[in-house]
Structures are given as structure tokens and as C-alpha cells.
Amino acid sequence: MAQVEKRGGLLRKSSASKKPLKEKVVLMYDEIFMTEDPSKCSPRFWEELFLMKVNLEYLEGKLESLDGEELMKIKDNINCLFQHCIQALGEEHPIRVVNALQTLCALIRGVHQKNKSTSGFDIINMLMGFDKAELCMKNLMESLDSLLCAEGSESLKSLCLKLLLCLVTVTDNISQNTILEYVMINSIFEAILQILSHPPSRREHGYDAVVLLALLVNYRKYESVNPYIVKLSIVDDEATLNGMGLVIAQALSEYNRQYKDKEEEHQSGFFSALTNMVGSMFIADAHEKISVQTNEAILLALYEAVHLNRNFITVLAQSHPEMGLVTTPVSPAPTAPATPLGTTPPSSDVISSVELPLDADVQTSNLLITFLKYSSIVMQDTKDEHRLHSGKLCLIILTCIAEDQYANAFLHDDNMNFRVNLHRMPMRHRKKAADKNLPCRPLVCAVLDLMVEFIVTHMMKEFPMDLYVRCIQVVHKLLCYQKKCRVRLHYTWRELWSALINLLKFLMSNETVLLAKHNIFTLALMIVNLFNMFITYGDTFLPTPSSYDELYYEIIRMHQSFDNLYSMVLRLSTNAGQWKEAASKVTHALVNIRAIINHFNPKIESYAAVNHISQLSEEQVLEVVRANYDTLTLKLQDGLDQYERYSEQHKEAAFFKELVSLPCFGLSLCLLGALSQPLGSTVQVSIWGTTTVCQRLMK
């Protein structure tokens, strides 16, 4: 008997003498693409259509093959198909509902692909017709809302979310997707919250729900009142907020786990053996080879939650077992297309594993720790624009956290100590710290460690000026809290001071190159004022009097750097150039640092001469410092403990508009295989990185 093959909607016998036969559903599609109403000759046409298994590939391909004029000729039939799809969503027979959802996806994607150069209003007219669009979208959104909230098939809910994600992401610029006006009017916000608040639904659909919410929040957020922003800002249900936090934590944790696995695999492989033979000159190259694709979607969701909802801040500190536990799947997982590392949502096995009872052998963690670990990975490499955006978003989130009073309370809480293993960039002049030697400390220490790590590892030709400014701002805001609340943090402040001085040295040694691109005096002023904060208010937040002595010792020891900085800014402030005003501010800010240097240096030299010592020890210098505080005169500088609060709309609007531009964001739907699965099957669908857009980004 001849075998039957299915290709592109054709049923073809292997015998070449026979003409190929088409599937019935393909024949019905062909009728829709005629100018005549297909139900004229066949009254039960639409009823039968939704009993047929959808051929998404053929339907989308057919739409793509038509030119604009041909498409306009069959507009009435497309409108009719769209309306009958919506009607089928109310059917009791689940097969009809599934097929209707899949067909809607194909229609929305196909028409948008065809009309990319035209306005959204033309697309609305093509899909629904202007006169019926409002009613159509109202019925569609009500049906989707009912399906998402009902106690029905999880596969159906998954398809509903895929359709909504398809609807949101069909245009490169979310804010140009006019169909979303109807999604604003007919809100599905409560349905999303319901998914996040119930553990079974959250395990199945939490990732898609969180990403969908983050995208909807960014629709025309600066042009009109977005109801999703308003509603997200007032959510106070603990189960919902915790559910959202858990989904975000799981996605970030899965990324961290994959990165760690890749890192260990890399270190134990050929390259590790090679570096052992020829030295450490290839360390940087080895690091680049394990760079992974970041997940801006889930990072954006975290940002919106932290920025918009003050109640979400409490979720950051909610304890949970360390993520990334390996569990044995109950059933074999379906094979999925290969995707870039870190771009897929965590599997249901990983998600369910973290909701098990706490294991005494597993270190307790929380969302903030998971985020700090994630940040320590993505902030290592900022050489391309994509990773620069990731690092910037991480620092913006940290900025919002550093400004929040409650967040600072648990960051600095001495009773909440954690061991946070941040990833450190491989560098020739330092050894990798052993995980077991990490101390348990308040979480603010990990934030400061992350900032110090960034400062010392990004002094390079392509200088990330904007990230450095944000990094220093985070440190400043944490110090302002410590000064205000008189928190004496036991932290190795010398590491921060040393990093800041080295950064100043880098700015000076690369003055000509950097000034061609950046106003380095803005950053220099911020660094100098951090030292002024320690000088002026250090007695209120440094842990011991000896810490204050060590600050003075460090300034005196590195006095040459401050002298050189003063010479540079004095030279530029006395010239009538473009940097005169900016350099003058740094000159004035250096007054107390110069006073300390000019006061103590002669006394140290005198002490050495009297005692016939050519090289003083640190303790001897500190002895001179302690003995001469009383005669030191400093000027009171105003505003050191004040800062401008973060404002998205006025300063970050351009960044977020670019971030949610889908080609930059890495968003693209791979729905053909997922949506064609039979009802009830377990489908692991990834909407990240599986199509040509993300493959192009990876090159």
C-alpha cells in the first residue's frame, strides 16, 4: 500500500502518477481566500472548519503570498473568519475552542506580517472591520478572560496566553500596536493576578502571565493613562505579589543555574587545560565564551513590580530555598527547539521544586539574592548594546531599591544575614574567592560588593559612563540611609575607597580619550563627594573610630592621585573651555580632601624626621593622624546627604521605549509547533530566542 505523506497541507501518495490531494482544511482555507462567501454554497462551512485540525503553516503562508490588493479583495471573508473564531471560543466542545485560538494566532500574525508598513488602523479594518472592531474585541477579551479564570484545561489557558502574547508582540514597537487599545479597555488584569495567586496555575502559566503583564504595562505608558499601570501599583494581595516574585525568582535562578553549569563545564574542559599550560593570558577570552543570552523580559517585570508597587518591596526579602534544585521529571519532557542559554522560561519541574518544604541542607535565599547573583553575571560584560541594556536595567532596579525606606531596613538588618556568592570576573591579578569562605552578612554588603566589583572591572576603552554614574548613585543612596538612621555597617570600606581612587586615576590617565565622549567631571564630582560624605558624616555610620582613622590614612596614602586630580580640574577651570564650569565644581569639592592632605603630610614627615624613620608603617601614620585631629579645620559642605530621586518618565523614557522595541528586546513568538499540539498534551513552549530574530541577535 502506498504511504501517505503530509507536506504543506498536501496529502500526497508516493506514486508519481497520481495527482497530490489536499487536506480538507486546506481546501476550506482556499475557499476563504476566494472573493465569494464560502458559506453560500455550504451553510455548515464555519461549523465544520473548527472541527478540522488547524494547519497554521499553510494559513500563514497563504496570507504571506498575497499582495495588498489581493488581500483587500478578501477582506470580508477574513473579517468573517475572525468573527467566527471569536464565536467558537464560547463553544462547549474544546476542540472547536482550541482550533479557534490557533486560527486567531495565525490570522493576527499573518495580517500583521503583510501590513508591517501600514498603520494599525488598516490592520484592524482587515481583521475585523472598523464598524465591528469594538464589539469583536470586547467579545474576544471576555472569552479569553473567562477561559483563563475557569477551572478548565490548562492547555486551553496556555493557548489563551499564547494568543495574548501574539497579539501584544506582532509589532516591533508595542506602542504602535493600536489593537492594544481594546486590551486596555477590556482588561484581563484580574485574570493574570488569579493565575499568579494560585500555585497550580502559576507553575503552568506564571512565566507567560508575568511577561504579558510587563509588556502591557509598557503600552503607551508616557502618552496616556495605562490602566495596567494603575492597577499594578495598588495590588496588595500577599498571595498574588508572592506569586509574581516567585515566578521572577525562578526565571532568574534558572539562568544563574545554567550559567554556573556552563562555567563549571568550561573550567573542566579543554580550555581550562590550555590555560594551565600557557598561563592566564587567555582568561578574558575564556570568560567571553561562556557569556549567555540575558532575559530582559523577566528583568523588566521585576523592574515594573519594584518601581510601581511599594508592597512588592516586601517580596524581595521573602525567604525561599535556594533555587535551581534538580528534580526527577514525573514524565518525559517533550523535545523542544534548541534555544540560547538563559532565554527559556524555567521548566515546570524547576518551578515545582522550589515550592517543596525547606531542606535543612539547602541555604535559604530570597528574590533579592537571586537578583544580585543574576546582576553579577550580566554586568560582567557590557561590550555590546544588548548587554549594556541589561546592565543598565539591573542598576535602575538597584536604584529603586536603594531609595526605598523599607528595602533599606531589611538590607541593613543585622538579624538577616546571608552568604551571597556573587560571580566575579576572571582577572589576572586576583584569585577566585572560595565559596566556603564567604561570610554571612546583611544584604547591603552584597549590594556594595556588586558595586565595587563593577567599578574595578569596567575601566576600559569603551567606557560605560552611564553605568558608572548609576553605580556611584546606588552607593551614595545607601550611605545617605546609613547616615540618616545611624547604621554602623561592618563592611570592608577600604575596598570601596580603593576602587574609587583607582577609578579617579583611570579618568585622569585617559582624560583626552574620555573627554571626547563623556563629561568625566560629573563622575569625578560624584566620587569626590562620596569621600566628602565619609569625611563629614563618617563618625555617624562608620563602625568604629579606627575605621575613620583608616579613611584618613587611605586619603593620605593616595594623596598623589588627589593632587593630580586637583591639578587637572584647576587647569581646565581656569581656561575658557567647555569644561570650565564642570571642572570648577570638582575644584571646590576637593577643599576638605586637600585640607586633610596639607594638614597631615607635614606632620607625618616631621614625625619620620624626628624618629629617623625612612618609611613609616601604617600604625605609625595612624598614630600621627589620631594625635592631630584637633588642629584640623574642615569646611561644612551642604547637600552631601541629599540626592535627586529616580524618575522614569523624565529621564528614562527613551531607554524603556527602546528596551521594549521587540527586535532589541529579543521577543519573537515560535507558535507554529506549540499551537498545533493536540489538546491535553503537555507542551513546553518557549517564546524566546527560537526564531531568526534572536538568532540574528546572537551573531
XYZ file of C-alpha atoms in Angstrom:
699
model
C 0.000 0.000 0.000
C 1.354 3.443 -0.927
C 2.498 5.560 2.004
C 0.847 8.916 2.581
C 2.993 11.978 3.358
C 1.819 15.342 4.649
C 3.695 18.349 3.288
C 2.461 21.941 3.249
C -1.169 20.923 3.544
C -0.973 18.274 0.844
C -1.825 14.620 1.181
C 0.393 13.056 -1.494
C 0.706 9.408 -2.444
C 4.196 8.174 -3.135
C 3.220 7.176 -6.670
C 4.227 9.891 -9.106
C 1.351 9.004 -11.464
C -1.263 10.291 -9.005
C -2.047 13.977 -8.515
C -1.446 15.271 -4.977
C -4.512 15.539 -2.769
C -5.104 18.411 -0.371
C -6.283 18.161 3.227
C -9.900 19.123 3.676
C -8.952 22.018 5.982
C -6.611 23.355 3.282
C -9.409 23.182 0.710
C -11.591 25.153 3.137
C -8.842 27.748 3.582
C -8.652 28.074 -0.188
C -12.372 28.818 -0.256
C -11.895 31.581 2.314
C -9.239 33.108 0.073
C -11.749 33.376 -2.762
C -13.811 36.528 -3.130
C -17.121 34.650 -2.643
C -18.612 33.947 0.800
C -17.673 30.285 1.478
C -20.869 29.657 3.446
C -23.126 30.446 0.484
C -22.809 27.003 -1.026
C -22.083 25.260 2.272
C -24.237 26.540 5.169
C -22.330 24.429 7.716
C -18.941 25.689 6.458
C -17.913 27.525 9.652
C -19.116 24.761 11.963
C -17.077 22.189 10.045
C -13.989 24.417 9.804
C -13.426 24.492 13.559
C -13.672 20.716 13.794
C -10.685 20.429 11.443
C -7.148 20.371 12.782
C -5.612 23.763 12.051
C -2.785 23.995 9.520
C -1.055 27.135 10.779
C 1.831 26.899 8.360
C -0.430 26.823 5.323
C -2.738 29.571 6.597
C 0.086 31.985 7.392
C 1.885 31.103 4.170
C -1.263 31.809 2.166
C -1.618 35.249 3.761
C 2.040 35.960 3.076
C 1.725 35.007 -0.600
C -0.963 37.614 -1.304
C -0.156 41.210 -2.197
C -2.005 44.151 -0.670
C -4.683 44.403 -3.357
C -5.435 40.679 -3.286
C -5.752 40.816 0.479
C -8.208 43.719 0.324
C -10.409 41.724 -2.082
C -10.948 39.009 0.514
C -11.259 41.397 3.488
C -14.905 40.454 4.065
C -14.011 36.755 4.279
C -11.147 37.462 6.692
C -13.487 39.581 8.836
C -15.982 36.731 8.773
C -13.329 34.178 9.761
C -12.168 36.397 12.631
C -15.710 36.821 13.938
C -16.492 33.098 13.699
C -13.261 32.346 15.606
C -14.485 34.567 18.432
C -17.898 32.893 18.382
C -16.232 29.457 18.536
C -14.459 30.457 21.782
C -17.834 30.231 23.511
C -18.444 26.661 22.333
C -18.585 23.834 24.851
C -16.600 21.488 22.593
C -12.923 22.075 23.500
C -11.693 21.059 20.033
C -13.540 23.998 18.492
C -12.072 26.376 21.092
C -8.527 25.130 20.514
C -8.830 25.411 16.755
C -10.338 28.892 17.044
C -7.450 30.084 19.258
C -4.880 28.698 16.850
C -6.613 30.232 13.849
C -6.752 33.645 15.565
C -2.994 33.463 16.153
C -2.350 32.677 12.503
C -4.654 35.477 11.322
C -3.169 38.106 13.623
C 0.399 37.147 12.780
C -0.246 36.744 9.054
C -2.070 40.044 8.566
C 0.499 41.979 10.623
C 3.385 40.480 8.682
C 1.657 41.506 5.460
C 0.885 45.039 6.628
C 4.064 45.931 8.530
C 4.468 49.154 6.596
C 0.883 50.317 7.132
C -0.831 51.773 10.174
C -2.555 49.801 12.897
C -5.966 51.085 11.784
C -5.597 49.300 8.444
C -4.841 46.071 10.294
C -7.906 46.480 12.489
C -10.015 47.020 9.390
C -8.501 43.980 7.688
C -9.074 41.682 10.661
C -12.428 42.870 11.975
C -13.730 45.856 10.059
C -13.897 49.305 11.665
C -17.623 49.101 12.329
C -17.394 45.798 14.228
C -13.940 46.122 15.836
C -15.110 47.365 19.227
C -17.699 44.603 19.672
C -15.353 41.935 18.284
C -12.527 42.812 20.658
C -14.931 43.110 23.597
C -16.227 39.595 22.920
C -12.703 38.248 22.331
C -11.307 39.672 25.561
C -14.333 38.499 27.566
C -13.952 34.981 26.165
C -10.219 34.902 26.931
C -10.867 36.230 30.420
C -13.473 33.514 31.040
C -11.182 30.750 29.764
C -8.269 31.976 31.904
C -10.386 32.197 35.061
C -12.336 28.970 34.570
C -11.364 25.657 36.171
C -10.812 24.115 32.787
C -7.991 22.648 30.754
C -4.518 24.001 31.495
C -3.684 23.569 27.811
C -6.543 25.895 26.911
C -5.270 28.520 29.345
C -1.813 28.180 27.866
C -3.204 28.772 24.363
C -5.099 31.843 25.589
C -1.887 33.334 26.975
C -0.025 32.497 23.750
C -2.732 34.277 21.767
C -2.473 37.343 24.021
C 1.320 37.334 23.735
C 0.918 37.010 19.975
C -1.470 39.968 19.972
C 0.940 42.105 22.035
C 4.131 41.255 20.159
C 3.143 41.279 16.492
C 4.520 44.813 16.016
C 8.148 45.734 16.631
C 7.050 48.745 18.664
C 4.449 47.833 21.279
C 3.093 51.379 21.460
C 2.305 51.356 17.734
C 0.063 48.305 18.127
C -3.331 50.018 18.010
C -5.242 46.806 18.695
C -3.923 47.030 22.257
C -6.282 49.981 22.847
C -9.023 47.356 23.088
C -6.918 45.315 25.523
C -6.647 48.452 27.675
C -10.419 48.972 27.613
C -11.291 45.292 28.188
C -8.784 44.485 30.919
C -7.549 40.971 31.678
C -5.541 42.210 34.665
C -7.595 40.275 37.216
C -7.199 37.054 35.213
C -3.408 37.491 35.247
C -3.455 38.047 39.008
C -5.579 34.950 39.510
C -3.002 32.857 37.655
C -0.198 34.246 39.815
C -2.037 33.757 43.103
C -2.797 30.036 42.634
C 0.233 27.691 42.812
C -1.009 25.127 40.219
C -1.786 27.849 37.640
C 1.405 29.700 38.489
C 3.517 26.608 37.867
C 1.947 26.122 34.444
C 1.458 29.683 33.250
C 3.256 32.044 35.634
C 6.093 32.902 33.282
C 3.835 33.847 30.365
C 1.496 35.770 32.684
C 4.323 37.859 34.180
C 5.858 38.638 30.775
C 2.430 39.551 29.356
C 1.784 41.912 32.272
C 5.186 43.585 31.887
C 4.526 44.208 28.206
C 1.006 45.547 28.734
C 2.302 47.948 31.381
C 4.644 49.416 28.757
C 1.968 50.196 26.187
C 1.976 53.982 25.636
C 2.928 54.461 29.261
C 4.113 58.046 28.679
C 1.315 59.148 26.348
C -1.902 58.216 28.152
C -3.284 56.635 31.297
C -2.449 52.936 31.147
C -4.943 51.009 33.349
C -2.459 48.164 33.873
C -0.003 50.602 35.486
C -2.703 51.964 37.769
C -3.909 48.508 38.806
C -0.416 47.058 39.313
C 0.539 49.975 41.557
C -2.258 49.240 44.064
C -2.117 45.436 44.265
C -1.814 44.482 47.931
C -2.812 40.811 47.911
C 0.047 38.913 49.520
C -0.502 35.655 47.625
C -0.512 37.462 44.274
C 2.615 39.521 44.984
C 4.453 36.492 46.360
C 3.408 34.507 43.295
C 4.768 37.170 40.986
C 8.003 37.300 42.963
C 8.358 33.527 42.880
C 7.942 33.389 39.084
C 10.596 36.093 38.637
C 12.929 34.424 41.137
C 12.565 31.070 39.396
C 13.356 32.509 35.969
C 16.423 34.389 37.246
C 17.535 31.396 39.287
C 17.277 29.098 36.301
C 19.503 31.488 34.379
C 22.000 31.525 37.262
C 21.999 27.742 37.415
C 22.553 27.352 33.696
C 25.378 29.875 33.801
C 27.034 28.085 36.696
C 26.717 24.721 34.937
C 28.197 26.204 31.786
C 31.002 27.807 33.759
C 31.885 24.547 35.519
C 31.735 22.648 32.241
C 34.008 25.235 30.642
C 36.513 25.190 33.503
C 36.787 21.409 33.383
C 37.136 21.269 29.614
C 39.816 21.746 27.017
C 40.211 25.481 27.533
C 40.951 25.034 31.216
C 43.726 22.584 30.355
C 45.076 25.004 27.777
C 45.225 27.930 30.192
C 47.017 25.757 32.731
C 49.696 25.084 30.107
C 50.197 28.571 28.694
C 49.246 30.754 31.631
C 46.390 33.128 32.307
C 46.671 35.311 29.236
C 43.508 33.734 27.810
C 41.339 34.218 30.888
C 39.324 37.042 29.352
C 38.680 35.025 26.188
C 37.548 32.064 28.256
C 35.090 34.279 30.042
C 33.637 35.594 26.818
C 32.988 32.071 25.614
C 30.579 31.445 28.487
C 28.601 34.640 28.032
C 24.908 33.778 27.931
C 21.795 35.319 26.451
C 20.105 37.533 29.025
C 16.389 37.668 29.778
C 15.242 41.292 29.643
C 11.563 40.307 29.714
C 11.665 38.913 33.242
C 14.029 41.701 34.322
C 11.526 44.257 33.028
C 8.774 42.517 35.015
C 10.891 42.807 38.181
C 11.548 46.484 37.478
C 7.863 47.311 36.966
C 6.909 45.492 40.168
C 9.609 47.229 42.245
C 9.059 50.627 40.667
C 5.251 50.704 40.642
C 4.198 48.723 43.696
C 5.593 49.584 47.114
C 4.012 46.453 48.563
C 6.211 44.338 46.290
C 9.320 45.514 48.160
C 8.398 43.115 50.976
C 8.528 40.222 48.476
C 12.232 40.865 47.852
C 13.044 39.625 51.339
C 10.647 36.658 51.401
C 12.726 33.589 52.182
C 12.648 30.525 49.954
C 15.008 27.574 49.464
C 17.898 28.184 47.089
C 16.575 27.940 43.521
C 17.749 25.577 40.858
C 17.182 22.284 42.662
C 17.331 19.298 40.360
C 14.270 17.085 40.468
C 13.363 13.977 38.539
C 10.612 14.716 35.996
C 7.414 12.764 36.538
C 7.011 12.194 32.822
C 9.422 12.545 29.922
C 9.698 16.154 28.793
C 8.914 16.808 25.131
C 11.785 17.776 22.921
C 11.901 21.469 22.132
C 13.940 23.506 19.648
C 17.421 24.445 20.848
C 17.405 27.941 22.315
C 20.135 30.270 23.555
C 21.078 29.682 27.171
C 19.005 31.658 29.609
C 16.241 32.653 27.204
C 13.696 29.975 28.042
C 11.284 30.098 30.953
C 12.142 27.654 33.731
C 10.650 24.222 33.295
C 7.695 23.175 35.401
C 9.958 20.725 37.230
C 12.206 23.510 38.447
C 9.210 25.646 39.341
C 7.544 22.946 41.394
C 10.763 22.022 43.162
C 11.056 25.338 44.960
C 7.617 25.019 46.479
C 8.616 21.916 48.408
C 9.245 22.143 52.181
C 12.566 23.660 53.174
C 15.522 21.321 53.260
C 17.888 21.792 56.195
C 20.852 21.290 53.866
C 19.708 23.926 51.376
C 20.717 27.524 52.029
C 17.773 29.890 52.432
C 17.618 32.582 49.796
C 15.255 35.275 48.538
C 14.411 37.177 45.381
C 16.910 39.942 46.097
C 19.802 37.479 46.484
C 18.797 35.721 43.269
C 18.642 39.094 41.500
C 22.059 40.160 42.853
C 23.608 36.928 41.572
C 21.933 37.453 38.202
C 23.200 41.045 38.091
C 26.734 39.950 38.912
C 26.641 37.780 35.768
C 25.019 40.129 33.269
C 27.005 43.170 34.434
C 30.324 41.447 33.738
C 30.138 42.013 30.008
C 28.799 45.340 28.692
C 30.620 45.386 25.359
C 27.565 45.160 23.116
C 24.408 47.250 23.240
C 22.199 44.330 24.250
C 24.251 43.549 27.368
C 24.662 47.240 28.112
C 20.863 47.485 28.306
C 20.745 44.516 30.675
C 23.349 46.028 32.978
C 21.574 49.365 32.923
C 18.236 47.782 33.827
C 19.855 45.923 36.735
C 21.310 49.186 38.062
C 17.981 51.004 37.653
C 16.290 48.285 39.737
C 19.002 48.632 42.387
C 18.490 52.416 42.324
C 14.779 51.984 43.101
C 15.628 49.539 45.903
C 18.307 51.828 47.375
C 15.773 54.683 47.600
C 13.084 52.687 49.389
C 12.907 53.056 53.161
C 11.561 49.556 53.804
C 14.035 47.968 51.422
C 16.879 49.717 53.232
C 15.525 48.481 56.556
C 15.894 44.819 55.603
C 19.065 45.432 53.590
C 20.742 46.767 56.728
C 19.052 44.432 59.224
C 21.759 42.775 61.316
C 19.388 39.898 62.065
C 19.031 38.997 58.378
C 22.433 37.684 57.374
C 23.088 35.774 54.160
C 26.013 34.291 52.318
C 25.755 35.731 48.787
C 28.044 34.158 46.218
C 28.371 36.831 43.535
C 30.064 35.964 40.259
C 33.372 37.759 39.812
C 35.010 38.497 36.504
C 38.219 36.495 35.986
C 41.200 38.860 36.264
C 44.921 38.146 36.118
C 45.841 39.955 39.317
C 43.423 38.251 41.702
C 42.416 34.760 42.686
C 38.883 33.480 42.640
C 37.397 33.568 46.151
C 36.336 30.225 47.574
C 32.577 29.956 48.129
C 33.006 28.385 51.557
C 34.944 31.417 52.827
C 32.080 33.819 52.211
C 30.821 35.377 55.471
C 27.159 35.753 56.419
C 26.369 39.473 56.380
C 23.464 41.897 55.930
C 22.329 42.062 52.306
C 23.561 45.626 51.830
C 27.110 44.242 51.941
C 26.358 42.146 48.854
C 24.976 45.231 47.071
C 28.131 47.183 47.920
C 30.299 44.232 46.839
C 28.481 44.203 43.495
C 29.079 47.944 43.031
C 32.772 47.616 43.941
C 33.091 44.683 41.556
C 31.622 46.731 38.729
C 33.888 49.698 39.467
C 37.116 47.684 39.336
C 36.255 45.587 36.282
C 34.987 48.080 33.685
C 37.805 50.589 33.314
C 38.195 50.030 29.605
C 38.367 51.765 26.239
C 34.599 51.549 25.657
C 33.938 53.249 28.978
C 30.349 52.644 30.226
C 29.958 56.136 31.671
C 26.221 55.890 32.262
C 26.566 52.643 34.229
C 29.334 54.098 36.375
C 27.196 57.104 37.253
C 24.329 54.812 38.289
C 26.683 52.600 40.261
C 28.032 55.564 42.284
C 24.465 56.816 42.809
C 23.451 53.477 44.351
C 26.382 53.652 46.784
C 25.535 57.269 47.649
C 21.891 56.465 48.392
C 22.872 53.602 50.678
C 25.282 55.904 52.555
C 22.537 58.533 52.913
C 20.319 55.942 54.608
C 23.141 54.838 56.897
C 23.873 58.432 57.873
C 20.200 59.238 58.416
C 19.477 56.141 60.518
C 22.960 55.959 62.100
C 23.505 52.411 60.871
C 27.074 51.314 61.626
C 27.679 48.718 58.970
C 30.572 46.318 59.484
C 31.880 46.408 55.958
C 35.374 46.444 54.463
C 35.120 50.084 53.435
C 38.729 50.138 52.291
C 37.801 48.077 49.237
C 35.315 50.751 48.199
C 37.754 53.599 48.845
C 40.497 51.855 46.901
C 38.130 51.161 43.969
C 37.004 54.805 43.853
C 40.576 56.130 43.888
C 41.592 53.734 41.129
C 38.631 54.948 39.101
C 39.792 58.543 39.526
C 43.272 57.522 38.384
C 41.752 55.879 35.297
C 39.773 59.034 34.450
C 42.910 61.148 34.711
C 45.168 58.850 32.719
C 42.591 58.674 29.898
C 41.474 62.301 30.066
C 41.836 63.112 26.358
C 40.117 59.977 25.059
C 37.266 60.081 27.585
C 36.566 63.816 27.267
C 35.920 63.306 23.568
C 32.858 61.224 24.515
C 31.884 61.981 28.117
C 31.746 64.694 30.748
C 34.031 62.838 33.150
C 33.809 65.671 35.688
C 30.247 64.649 36.568
C 31.548 61.249 37.625
C 34.659 62.708 39.298
C 32.472 65.074 41.346
C 30.276 62.178 42.497
C 33.346 60.182 43.582
C 34.879 63.125 45.445
C 31.560 63.790 47.185
C 31.394 60.158 48.326
C 34.709 60.782 50.106
C 33.250 64.014 51.460
C 30.314 62.008 52.844
C 32.738 59.765 54.724
C 34.804 62.746 55.929
C 31.831 64.846 57.066
C 29.450 62.204 58.394
C 31.632 59.104 58.781
C 31.514 59.359 62.553
C 27.741 58.647 62.364
C 27.871 55.462 60.272
C 31.405 54.025 60.177
C 31.523 51.001 62.501
C 34.466 52.054 64.744
C 36.717 55.082 65.368
C 39.544 53.113 63.761
C 37.503 52.957 60.511
C 37.502 56.754 60.450
C 41.272 56.715 61.002
C 41.668 54.269 58.114
C 39.733 56.649 55.843
C 42.238 59.421 56.582
C 45.114 57.012 56.142
C 43.818 55.982 52.705
C 43.412 59.617 51.602
C 46.933 60.471 52.800
C 48.443 57.331 51.288
C 46.895 58.097 47.899
C 47.395 61.858 48.121
C 49.209 61.934 44.787
C 46.020 60.875 42.993
C 44.019 63.660 44.614
C 46.810 66.167 43.909
C 46.819 65.146 40.253
C 43.042 65.432 40.073
C 43.207 68.930 41.565
C 45.863 69.969 39.041
C 43.750 68.657 36.163
C 40.493 70.360 37.187
C 42.291 73.590 38.124
C 43.872 73.692 34.662
C 40.518 73.211 32.931
C 38.561 75.502 35.268
C 40.906 78.435 34.559
C 40.535 78.033 30.795
C 37.551 79.379 28.898
C 36.682 75.949 27.510
C 33.512 73.828 27.548
C 34.564 72.047 30.742
C 35.203 75.181 32.821
C 32.054 75.025 34.946
C 32.104 71.251 35.425
C 35.794 71.270 36.405
C 35.243 74.192 38.817
C 32.691 72.126 40.789
C 35.271 69.381 41.310
C 37.846 72.007 42.389
C 35.510 73.286 45.122
C 34.546 69.743 46.184
C 38.212 68.857 46.804
C 38.654 71.511 49.502
C 38.391 69.167 52.517
C 40.401 66.360 50.952
C 43.189 68.840 50.201
C 42.918 70.229 53.721
C 43.448 66.734 55.157
C 46.448 66.092 52.904
C 48.024 69.503 53.570
C 47.411 69.207 57.310
C 48.725 65.685 57.931
C 51.524 65.275 55.379
C 53.917 67.793 57.016
C 53.247 66.251 60.434
C 53.953 62.751 59.115
C 57.187 63.964 57.512
C 58.167 65.701 60.753
C 57.432 62.543 62.771
C 59.611 60.496 60.395
C 62.462 63.014 60.614
C 62.388 63.242 64.408
C 62.337 59.473 64.795
C 64.824 58.874 61.958
C 62.411 56.576 60.068
C 62.624 56.472 56.294
C 59.406 54.521 55.765
C 56.557 54.758 58.289
C 54.325 51.779 58.936
C 50.545 52.085 58.718
C 50.224 52.051 62.501
C 52.771 54.862 62.836
C 50.901 57.008 60.300
C 47.634 56.311 62.128
C 49.282 57.380 65.369
C 50.152 60.750 63.814
C 46.618 61.094 62.437
C 44.974 60.392 65.805
C 47.244 62.870 67.539
C 46.435 65.736 65.169
C 42.678 65.640 64.612
C 42.109 68.557 66.974
C 44.058 71.040 64.881
C 42.419 70.061 61.564
C 39.963 72.606 60.144
C 37.364 71.479 57.607
C 34.621 73.358 55.761
C 30.982 72.311 56.131
C 29.660 71.283 52.723
C 25.911 71.369 52.141
C 23.806 68.789 50.360
C 26.157 65.835 50.661
C 23.384 63.654 52.127
C 20.778 64.757 49.578
C 20.020 63.196 46.208
C 17.566 63.518 43.333
C 15.042 60.703 43.435
C 14.688 58.353 40.498
C 12.213 59.498 37.842
C 11.388 57.224 34.927
C 9.229 59.484 32.813
C 11.555 62.464 32.722
C 14.910 60.727 32.390
C 14.429 57.115 31.319
C 11.552 57.257 28.827
C 13.822 56.898 25.785
C 15.593 53.905 27.327
C 12.391 51.993 28.093
C 10.900 52.783 24.681
C 13.994 51.288 23.089
C 14.066 48.370 25.520
C 10.566 47.185 24.637
C 11.209 47.564 20.937
C 10.913 43.884 20.136
C 13.995 43.407 17.909
C 16.134 44.895 20.702
C 14.175 43.086 23.392
C 14.680 39.670 21.789
C 10.948 38.988 21.677
C 9.563 36.737 18.986
C 6.951 34.045 19.032
C 7.566 30.498 17.922
C 3.973 29.352 17.936
C 3.652 27.095 14.909
C 4.792 23.912 16.639
C 3.334 24.754 20.049
C -0.132 25.726 18.877
C -0.526 22.692 16.657
C -0.188 20.269 19.572
C -3.342 18.263 20.348
C -5.491 19.321 23.280
C -4.372 17.869 26.589
C -0.764 17.281 25.570
C 1.972 18.740 27.727
C 3.630 21.462 25.683
C 6.759 23.288 26.840
C 6.525 26.436 24.730
C 9.305 28.980 24.566
C 8.565 32.410 23.141
C 12.196 33.400 23.495
C 15.014 33.180 21.047
C 13.798 30.365 18.818
C 13.320 32.338 15.618
C 15.575 34.204 13.283
C 15.319 37.494 15.188
C 17.095 36.117 18.240
C 19.467 34.045 16.156
C 20.491 37.253 14.461
C 20.974 38.929 17.838
C 23.283 36.140 18.927
C 25.632 36.598 15.973
